Short mmCIF file of N, CA, C and O in Angstrom, two decimals:
data_model
loop_
_atom_site.label_atom_id
_atom_site.label_comp_id
_atom_site.label_asym_id
_atom_site.label_seq_id
_atom_site.Cartn_x
_atom_site.Cartn_y
_atom_site.Cartn_z
N MET A 427 135.40 85.29 132.27
CA MET A 427 135.20 84.60 130.58
C MET A 427 136.29 84.31 129.70
O MET A 427 137.47 85.65 129.51
N GLY A 428 136.07 84.06 128.29
CA GLY A 428 137.34 83.75 127.51
C GLY A 428 137.03 84.61 126.36
O GLY A 428 136.05 84.80 126.15
N SER A 429 137.59 84.38 125.15
CA SER A 429 137.71 85.33 123.79
C SER A 429 136.34 84.36 123.20
O SER A 429 135.78 83.15 123.71
N LEU A 430 135.50 85.16 122.72
CA LEU A 430 135.27 84.38 121.17
C LEU A 430 135.26 83.39 120.65
O LEU A 430 134.16 81.94 121.14
N ASP A 431 135.62 82.88 120.08
CA ASP A 431 136.41 82.52 119.36
C ASP A 431 136.95 80.88 120.32
O ASP A 431 136.44 80.09 120.18
N SER A 432 137.57 81.37 121.80
CA SER A 432 136.82 79.81 122.37
C SER A 432 136.37 78.90 122.21
O SER A 432 135.65 77.93 123.30
N PHE A 433 135.12 79.63 122.59
CA PHE A 433 133.75 79.77 122.83
C PHE A 433 133.50 79.17 121.44
O PHE A 433 132.52 77.89 121.01
N GLU A 434 133.07 79.37 120.09
CA GLU A 434 133.08 78.80 118.22
C GLU A 434 133.50 77.73 118.12
O GLU A 434 131.53 76.68 117.64
N ALA A 435 133.80 76.46 118.86
CA ALA A 435 134.01 75.46 118.06
C ALA A 435 132.80 74.47 118.86
O ALA A 435 132.47 73.38 118.60
N GLY A 436 132.07 74.83 120.14
CA GLY A 436 131.15 73.83 120.28
C GLY A 436 129.22 74.37 120.38
O GLY A 436 128.86 73.31 121.00
N ILE A 437 129.62 75.80 119.06
CA ILE A 437 128.10 76.35 119.44
C ILE A 437 127.10 75.70 117.43
O ILE A 437 128.18 75.89 116.96
N VAL A 438 126.56 75.54 118.30
CA VAL A 438 125.91 75.28 117.25
C VAL A 438 125.26 77.05 116.60
O VAL A 438 123.95 77.06 118.20
N THR A 439 125.08 77.68 115.82
CA THR A 439 124.23 78.98 115.72
C THR A 439 123.30 77.68 114.67
O THR A 439 122.94 77.63 113.66
N VAL A 440 122.17 78.62 114.35
CA VAL A 440 121.32 78.08 113.49
C VAL A 440 120.38 79.46 113.63
O VAL A 440 121.00 80.47 114.47
N ASP A 441 119.86 80.27 112.36
CA ASP A 441 118.74 80.78 111.73
C ASP A 441 117.78 80.90 112.85
O ASP A 441 117.37 79.69 113.46
N VAL A 442 117.24 82.45 112.89
CA VAL A 442 115.51 82.43 112.92
C VAL A 442 114.59 81.30 112.67
O VAL A 442 113.56 80.92 113.34
N LYS A 443 114.49 80.98 111.04
CA LYS A 443 113.34 79.67 111.09
C LYS A 443 113.63 79.28 111.20
O LYS A 443 112.51 77.48 111.56
N THR A 444 114.74 78.25 111.71
CA THR A 444 114.82 77.10 112.02
C THR A 444 114.98 76.34 113.84
O THR A 444 114.14 75.44 114.24
N ALA A 445 115.41 78.00 114.68
CA ALA A 445 114.41 78.67 115.79
C ALA A 445 113.56 77.84 116.34
O ALA A 445 113.30 77.75 116.88
N LYS A 446 112.43 78.74 115.51
CA LYS A 446 111.17 78.93 115.70
C LYS A 446 110.86 76.89 115.64
O LYS A 446 109.28 76.91 116.28
N ASN A 447 111.93 76.67 114.15
CA ASN A 447 111.36 74.71 114.00
C ASN A 447 111.22 73.79 114.89
O ASN A 447 110.39 73.52 115.78
N LEU A 448 111.99 74.45 115.48
CA LEU A 448 112.65 73.79 116.34
C LEU A 448 112.18 73.96 117.92
O LEU A 448 111.93 73.25 118.47
N LEU A 449 111.04 75.13 118.53
CA LEU A 449 110.76 76.01 119.37
C LEU A 449 109.28 74.96 119.08
O LEU A 449 108.86 74.72 119.89
N HIS A 450 108.94 74.61 118.09
CA HIS A 450 107.25 74.33 117.62
C HIS A 450 107.82 72.74 118.22
O HIS A 450 106.77 71.15 118.25
N SER A 451 109.22 72.03 118.33
CA SER A 451 109.17 70.24 118.07
C SER A 451 109.55 69.82 119.67
O SER A 451 110.30 68.85 119.55
N GLY A 452 110.04 71.21 119.88
CA GLY A 452 109.67 70.60 121.91
C GLY A 452 111.01 71.65 122.50
O GLY A 452 110.96 71.29 123.80
N TYR A 453 112.19 72.26 122.34
CA TYR A 453 113.06 73.35 122.28
C TYR A 453 111.70 73.68 123.00
O TYR A 453 111.29 74.63 123.18
N ALA A 454 112.99 74.40 123.95
CA ALA A 454 112.40 75.86 124.98
C ALA A 454 113.75 76.17 125.10
O ALA A 454 113.81 76.39 124.36
N PHE A 455 113.16 78.24 125.07
CA PHE A 455 113.72 79.03 124.46
C PHE A 455 114.02 79.60 125.03
O PHE A 455 113.75 80.27 126.86
N LEU A 456 115.73 80.03 126.15
CA LEU A 456 116.56 81.02 126.88
C LEU A 456 117.10 82.37 126.35
O LEU A 456 117.54 82.31 125.06
N ASP A 457 115.97 83.08 127.16
CA ASP A 457 116.46 84.44 126.39
C ASP A 457 117.13 85.66 127.51
O ASP A 457 117.20 84.91 128.34
N VAL A 458 118.27 86.24 127.14
CA VAL A 458 119.59 86.50 128.05
C VAL A 458 119.71 87.18 128.02
O VAL A 458 120.17 88.06 128.00
N ARG A 459 118.07 88.20 127.36
CA ARG A 459 118.88 89.94 127.80
C ARG A 459 117.73 90.54 128.69
O ARG A 459 117.72 89.99 130.16
N THR A 460 118.39 91.75 128.67
CA THR A 460 117.53 92.05 130.07
C THR A 460 116.22 92.11 130.03
O THR A 460 115.76 91.98 129.73
N VAL A 461 116.07 92.23 131.56
CA VAL A 461 114.47 92.62 132.19
C VAL A 461 114.22 93.69 131.18
O VAL A 461 112.02 93.02 130.91
N GLU A 462 114.16 94.43 130.84
CA GLU A 462 113.45 95.71 130.73
C GLU A 462 113.25 94.95 128.82
O GLU A 462 112.06 96.29 128.47
N GLU A 463 114.99 94.53 128.20
CA GLU A 463 114.68 94.39 127.35
C GLU A 463 113.18 93.43 127.43
O GLU A 463 112.69 93.52 125.78
N PHE A 464 113.52 92.22 127.34
CA PHE A 464 112.09 91.00 127.70
C PHE A 464 111.05 92.04 128.26
O PHE A 464 110.14 91.06 126.92
N LYS A 465 110.28 92.14 128.87
CA LYS A 465 109.15 93.47 128.41
C LYS A 465 109.22 93.89 126.86
O LYS A 465 108.15 93.92 126.92
N GLU A 466 110.10 94.66 126.55
CA GLU A 466 109.44 94.98 125.01
C GLU A 466 108.66 94.43 124.29
O GLU A 466 109.02 95.40 123.32
N GLY A 467 109.18 93.32 124.55
CA GLY A 467 108.97 91.78 123.14
C GLY A 467 109.98 90.75 123.65
O GLY A 467 110.57 91.31 123.35
N HIS A 468 108.75 89.69 123.44
CA HIS A 468 109.98 89.11 123.41
C HIS A 468 109.25 88.06 122.04
O HIS A 468 108.31 87.63 121.67
N VAL A 469 110.26 86.21 122.07
CA VAL A 469 110.38 85.43 121.04
C VAL A 469 108.62 84.78 121.84
O VAL A 469 108.06 84.96 122.91
N ALA A 470 107.23 84.43 120.23
CA ALA A 470 106.42 84.14 120.99
C ALA A 470 106.33 82.68 121.28
O ALA A 470 107.03 82.41 120.38
N THR A 471 106.90 82.05 122.50
CA THR A 471 106.67 80.60 122.35
C THR A 471 106.56 79.43 123.90
O THR A 471 106.64 81.37 124.84
N GLU A 472 105.73 78.64 124.13
CA GLU A 472 105.43 78.48 125.48
C GLU A 472 106.54 78.29 126.50
O GLU A 472 106.57 78.58 127.36
N LYS A 473 107.57 77.81 126.44
CA LYS A 473 108.57 77.28 127.08
C LYS A 473 109.69 78.43 126.88
O LYS A 473 110.23 78.56 125.88
N ILE A 474 109.71 79.81 127.26
CA ILE A 474 110.35 80.53 127.57
C ILE A 474 110.20 81.38 129.06
O ILE A 474 110.12 80.74 129.61
N VAL A 475 112.49 81.96 128.96
CA VAL A 475 112.66 81.59 130.41
C VAL A 475 113.40 83.10 129.86
O VAL A 475 114.22 82.87 129.19
N ASN A 476 113.87 84.03 130.83
CA ASN A 476 114.15 84.89 130.26
C ASN A 476 115.05 85.13 132.16
O ASN A 476 115.16 85.30 132.80
N ILE A 477 117.03 84.88 131.82
CA ILE A 477 117.67 85.08 132.67
C ILE A 477 119.06 86.21 131.77
O ILE A 477 119.68 85.50 131.57
N PRO A 478 118.79 87.50 132.19
CA PRO A 478 119.91 88.65 131.44
C PRO A 478 121.43 87.59 132.25
O PRO A 478 121.95 87.85 133.06
N TYR A 479 121.44 87.26 130.84
CA TYR A 479 123.29 87.34 130.96
C TYR A 479 123.47 88.99 131.55
O TYR A 479 125.20 88.46 132.36
N GLN A 480 123.11 90.06 130.98
CA GLN A 480 124.14 90.90 131.62
C GLN A 480 122.07 91.66 132.23
O GLN A 480 121.55 91.30 131.75
N PHE A 481 123.80 93.20 132.82
CA PHE A 481 122.38 93.80 134.12
C PHE A 481 122.92 95.31 133.05
O PHE A 481 124.03 95.51 133.09
N ASN A 482 121.95 95.96 133.23
CA ASN A 482 121.79 97.51 133.41
C ASN A 482 122.81 98.02 134.07
O ASN A 482 122.03 97.80 135.70
N SER A 483 123.71 99.12 134.49
CA SER A 483 123.92 99.71 135.28
C SER A 483 124.01 100.93 135.14
O SER A 483 124.32 101.21 133.98
N PRO A 484 124.84 101.71 135.43
CA PRO A 484 125.69 103.11 135.20
C PRO A 484 126.29 102.75 134.98
O PRO A 484 126.43 103.99 134.08
N ASP A 485 127.42 101.78 135.12
CA ASP A 485 128.10 101.89 134.47
C ASP A 485 129.07 101.55 132.59
O ASP A 485 129.16 100.67 132.40
N GLY A 486 127.50 101.39 132.78
CA GLY A 486 126.79 100.41 131.63
C GLY A 486 126.63 98.57 131.89
O GLY A 486 126.20 98.64 132.81
N ARG A 487 126.73 97.78 130.52
CA ARG A 487 126.25 95.91 130.82
C ARG A 487 126.85 95.75 131.76
O ARG A 487 128.54 95.99 131.93
N VAL A 488 126.47 94.64 132.94
CA VAL A 488 127.57 94.50 133.67
C VAL A 488 126.71 92.66 133.75
O VAL A 488 125.92 92.70 133.56
N LYS A 489 128.07 91.71 133.38
CA LYS A 489 127.82 90.99 133.86
C LYS A 489 127.55 90.01 134.54
O LYS A 489 127.11 90.58 135.76
N ASN A 490 125.88 89.17 134.36
CA ASN A 490 124.63 88.45 135.20
C ASN A 490 125.98 87.56 135.95
O ASN A 490 126.68 85.85 135.21
N ASP A 491 126.83 87.52 137.15
CA ASP A 491 127.82 86.65 137.79
C ASP A 491 126.87 85.39 138.76
O ASP A 491 127.68 84.71 138.34
N ARG A 492 125.57 85.48 138.73
CA ARG A 492 125.66 84.16 139.17
C ARG A 492 124.80 84.19 138.14
O ARG A 492 123.47 82.83 137.50
N PHE A 493 124.72 84.21 136.27
CA PHE A 493 123.60 82.93 135.36
C PHE A 493 124.20 81.59 135.09
O PHE A 493 123.00 81.62 134.90
N LEU A 494 125.21 81.63 134.73
CA LEU A 494 125.34 79.58 135.10
C LEU A 494 124.44 79.55 136.34
O LEU A 494 123.92 78.20 135.96
N GLU A 495 124.66 79.95 137.90
CA GLU A 495 124.31 78.68 138.85
C GLU A 495 122.69 79.24 138.74
O GLU A 495 121.81 78.21 139.16
N GLU A 496 121.57 80.30 138.17
CA GLU A 496 120.55 80.47 137.41
C GLU A 496 120.00 79.80 136.35
O GLU A 496 119.25 79.35 136.49
N VAL A 497 121.05 79.61 134.88
CA VAL A 497 120.73 78.36 134.27
C VAL A 497 120.48 76.93 134.75
O VAL A 497 119.53 76.22 134.01
N SER A 498 121.73 76.77 135.49
CA SER A 498 121.51 75.23 135.40
C SER A 498 120.30 74.77 137.25
O SER A 498 120.08 73.49 137.07
N ALA A 499 119.54 76.01 137.09
CA ALA A 499 118.37 75.83 138.08
C ALA A 499 117.11 75.27 137.44
O ALA A 499 116.12 75.34 137.48
N VAL A 500 117.36 75.90 136.30
CA VAL A 500 116.56 75.89 135.47
C VAL A 500 115.77 74.84 134.55
O VAL A 500 115.65 73.91 133.62
N PHE A 501 117.29 74.58 134.10
CA PHE A 501 118.20 74.00 132.87
C PHE A 501 118.66 72.78 133.26
O PHE A 501 118.97 72.77 133.89
N LYS A 502 118.15 71.24 132.38
CA LYS A 502 119.26 69.99 133.42
C LYS A 502 119.78 70.50 132.14
O LYS A 502 119.83 70.51 131.11
N LYS A 503 120.61 69.34 132.24
CA LYS A 503 122.22 69.35 131.55
C LYS A 503 122.17 68.68 130.09
O LYS A 503 122.72 69.37 128.94
N ASP A 504 120.70 68.37 130.01
CA ASP A 504 120.37 67.33 128.58
C ASP A 504 119.29 67.70 127.86
O ASP A 504 118.99 67.15 127.24
N ASP A 505 118.99 69.09 128.52
CA ASP A 505 117.71 69.94 128.79
C ASP A 505 117.61 70.29 127.10
O ASP A 505 118.89 70.22 126.28
N TYR A 506 117.00 70.33 126.22
CA TYR A 506 116.91 70.74 124.70
C TYR A 506 116.31 72.14 124.88
O TYR A 506 115.28 73.00 124.89
N PHE A 507 117.90 73.75 124.15
CA PHE A 507 117.45 74.28 124.11
C PHE A 507 117.78 76.01 123.98
O PHE A 507 118.55 75.17 122.89
N ILE A 508 116.90 76.54 123.23
CA ILE A 508 118.27 77.51 121.76
C ILE A 508 118.65 79.07 123.15
O ILE A 508 117.02 79.62 123.62
N VAL A 509 119.15 79.76 122.39
CA VAL A 509 119.28 81.04 123.97
C VAL A 509 119.54 82.09 122.70
O VAL A 509 120.11 81.65 121.01
N GLY A 510 118.58 83.04 123.25
CA GLY A 510 119.11 84.09 121.67
C GLY A 510 118.83 85.73 122.35
O GLY A 510 118.89 84.99 124.32
N CYS A 511 119.48 86.62 121.61
CA CYS A 511 119.62 87.26 122.82
C CYS A 511 119.29 88.54 122.05
O CYS A 511 118.12 88.29 121.07
N GLY A 512 119.08 89.70 121.74
CA GLY A 512 118.85 91.12 120.91
C GLY A 512 119.34 90.85 119.35
O GLY A 512 118.45 90.94 118.49
N GLY A 513 120.54 90.61 119.16
CA GLY A 513 122.06 91.06 118.23
C GLY A 513 122.21 89.54 118.00
O GLY A 513 122.89 89.47 116.92
N GLY A 514 122.20 88.50 118.32
CA GLY A 514 123.07 87.09 118.26
C GLY A 514 124.97 87.49 119.35
O GLY A 514 125.21 86.68 119.06
N GLY A 515 125.10 88.27 120.12
CA GLY A 515 126.54 88.70 119.95
C GLY A 515 126.66 87.75 121.72
O GLY A 515 127.09 86.95 122.15
N ARG A 516 125.96 88.11 122.56
CA ARG A 516 125.16 87.63 124.51
C ARG A 516 125.38 86.37 124.47
O ARG A 516 125.36 85.89 124.26
N SER A 517 124.06 85.73 123.47
CA SER A 517 123.86 84.59 122.85
C SER A 517 124.23 83.45 122.93
O SER A 517 125.36 82.40 123.29
N LEU A 518 125.55 84.09 121.62
CA LEU A 518 127.13 83.12 121.66
C LEU A 518 127.54 83.18 121.90
O LEU A 518 128.33 82.08 123.25
N VAL A 519 128.34 84.08 123.80
CA VAL A 519 129.12 84.11 124.79
C VAL A 519 127.47 83.06 125.66
O VAL A 519 128.16 82.20 125.78
N ALA A 520 127.08 82.66 125.74
CA ALA A 520 126.39 82.72 127.19
C ALA A 520 126.00 81.20 126.16
O ALA A 520 126.24 80.28 127.36
N ALA A 521 125.79 80.77 125.31
CA ALA A 521 125.75 79.05 124.63
C ALA A 521 127.31 78.82 124.57
O ALA A 521 126.95 77.87 125.72
N GLY A 522 128.48 79.43 125.31
CA GLY A 522 129.25 78.78 125.30
C GLY A 522 130.08 78.91 126.70
O GLY A 522 130.68 77.23 126.81
N GLU A 523 129.32 79.80 127.03
CA GLU A 523 129.57 78.87 128.39
C GLU A 523 128.63 78.07 128.96
O GLU A 523 129.16 77.18 129.41
N LEU A 524 127.26 77.94 128.44
CA LEU A 524 127.14 76.63 129.37
C LEU A 524 127.34 75.47 128.92
O LEU A 524 127.45 74.69 128.83
N VAL A 525 127.70 75.11 127.11
CA VAL A 525 128.63 73.73 126.53
C VAL A 525 130.13 73.74 127.56
O VAL A 525 129.98 72.95 128.19
N ASN A 526 130.96 74.55 128.06
CA ASN A 526 131.56 74.43 128.49
C ASN A 526 131.50 73.84 130.05
O ASN A 526 132.19 73.75 130.63
N ILE A 527 130.65 74.18 130.43
CA ILE A 527 129.81 73.41 131.58
C ILE A 527 129.43 72.20 131.46
O ILE A 527 129.14 72.12 132.33
N GLY A 528 128.92 71.47 130.50
CA GLY A 528 128.48 69.95 130.36
C GLY A 528 126.75 70.76 129.79
O GLY A 528 126.96 69.04 129.34
N PHE A 529 126.70 71.33 129.38
CA PHE A 529 124.71 71.51 128.93
C PHE A 529 125.37 70.76 126.84
O PHE A 529 126.13 71.69 126.69
N LYS A 530 124.98 70.55 127.23
CA LYS A 530 125.39 69.36 125.49
C LYS A 530 123.93 69.67 124.47
O LYS A 530 124.02 68.94 123.23
N ASN A 531 122.95 70.08 124.59
CA ASN A 531 122.02 70.28 123.39
C ASN A 531 121.41 71.97 123.41
O ASN A 531 120.40 72.63 123.64
N VAL A 532 122.32 72.40 123.57
CA VAL A 532 122.44 74.24 124.12
C VAL A 532 122.79 74.68 122.53
O VAL A 532 122.61 74.40 121.91
N LYS A 533 121.63 75.34 121.72
CA LYS A 533 121.66 75.82 119.62
C LYS A 533 121.73 77.17 120.60
O LYS A 533 121.11 78.16 121.02
N ASP A 534 121.99 78.43 119.13
CA ASP A 534 122.95 79.32 119.62
C ASP A 534 121.35 80.24 118.35
O ASP A 534 122.17 79.49 117.83
N MET A 535 120.10 81.09 118.57
CA MET A 535 119.89 82.29 117.31
C MET A 535 120.32 82.55 117.27
O MET A 535 120.56 83.98 117.96
N GLY A 536 121.04 82.34 115.80
CA GLY A 536 122.09 84.18 115.09
C GLY A 536 121.32 85.17 114.50
O GLY A 536 120.73 85.11 114.40
N GLY A 537 121.86 86.40 115.12
CA GLY A 537 120.78 87.66 114.90
C GLY A 537 119.83 87.53 115.83
O GLY A 537 119.49 89.22 115.84
N GLY A 538 119.08 86.55 116.22
CA GLY A 538 118.81 87.38 117.86
C GLY A 538 117.49 87.41 117.85
O GLY A 538 116.87 87.55 116.67
N PHE A 539 116.60 88.93 118.44
CA PHE A 539 115.34 89.24 118.69
C PHE A 539 115.11 90.34 117.13
O PHE A 539 114.44 90.24 116.65
N GLN A 540 115.95 90.64 116.93
CA GLN A 540 115.59 91.52 115.50
C GLN A 540 115.76 90.88 114.49
O GLN A 540 114.82 91.38 113.88
N ALA A 541 116.38 90.12 114.30
CA ALA A 541 116.57 88.77 113.13
C ALA A 541 114.83 88.29 113.01
O ALA A 541 114.20 87.97 112.39
N TRP A 542 114.43 88.42 114.12
CA TRP A 542 112.81 86.89 114.36
C TRP A 542 111.65 88.35 114.89
O TRP A 542 110.94 87.98 113.07
N VAL A 543 111.97 89.55 114.34
CA VAL A 543 110.72 90.64 113.94
C VAL A 543 111.48 91.16 112.35
O VAL A 543 110.19 91.04 112.25
N ALA A 544 112.91 90.86 112.13
CA ALA A 544 112.67 91.08 110.83
C ALA A 544 112.36 90.18 109.79
O ALA A 544 111.51 90.07 108.66
N ASN A 545 111.92 88.46 110.33
CA ASN A 545 111.66 87.92 109.06
C ASN A 545 109.57 87.54 109.58
O ASN A 545 109.37 86.44 108.86
N GLY A 546 109.32 88.70 110.44
CA GLY A 546 108.25 88.22 110.53
C GLY A 546 107.50 87.04 111.63
O GLY A 546 106.15 87.01 111.59
N LEU A 547 108.14 86.63 111.97
CA LEU A 547 107.93 85.72 113.55
C LEU A 547 107.41 85.75 114.61
O LEU A 547 107.68 87.38 114.95
N PRO A 548 106.25 85.37 115.36
CA PRO A 548 105.42 85.69 116.34
C PRO A 548 106.33 86.06 117.30
O PRO A 548 107.26 85.16 117.98
N VAL A 549 105.78 87.36 117.70
CA VAL A 549 106.84 87.75 119.29
C VAL A 549 105.24 88.33 119.98
O VAL A 549 104.40 88.36 119.89
N SER A 550 105.65 88.31 121.11
CA SER A 550 104.57 88.19 122.33
C SER A 550 105.29 89.52 122.88
O SER A 550 106.34 90.08 123.11
N TYR A 551 103.84 90.75 123.44
CA TYR A 551 104.26 91.24 123.60
C TYR A 551 104.09 92.19 125.51
O TYR A 551 102.61 92.27 125.55
N PRO A 552 104.78 91.32 126.54
CA PRO A 552 103.83 91.35 127.62
C PRO A 552 103.15 92.95 128.43
O PRO A 552 102.68 92.61 129.09
N ASN A 553 103.86 93.90 127.50
CA ASN A 553 103.59 95.02 127.93
C ASN A 553 102.01 95.53 127.78
O ASN A 553 101.59 97.44 128.21
N ALA A 554 101.65 95.07 126.84
CA ALA A 554 100.72 95.87 125.57
C ALA A 554 99.77 95.63 126.50
O ALA A 554 98.82 94.69 126.93
#
């Protein structure tokens, strides 16, 4: 994994309201938070996939070594989708890695799920 700076040039970051509009226009949503985070609540949209960028381990979070392979099994290189996480950090790095392997229409959701909730946007609570 490279530095964050090496990814920023090819990444388009959108705010949560723009992300909501893009989701309504047909974009899919890739939630890169852990499965545990996802189950506690996530962006309410029809086309949503949870593929963790990192996993919880006894030593803290560790990178999902199969992340790019798992995303490539779900999305084509020319699919339109938004990458989101909890606060915006993981999604920016994940989006950068995806762009680096040839994904063309990836957008990062700035502020992550925290900003989504803070703006009163719709949330799905699967465990409720």
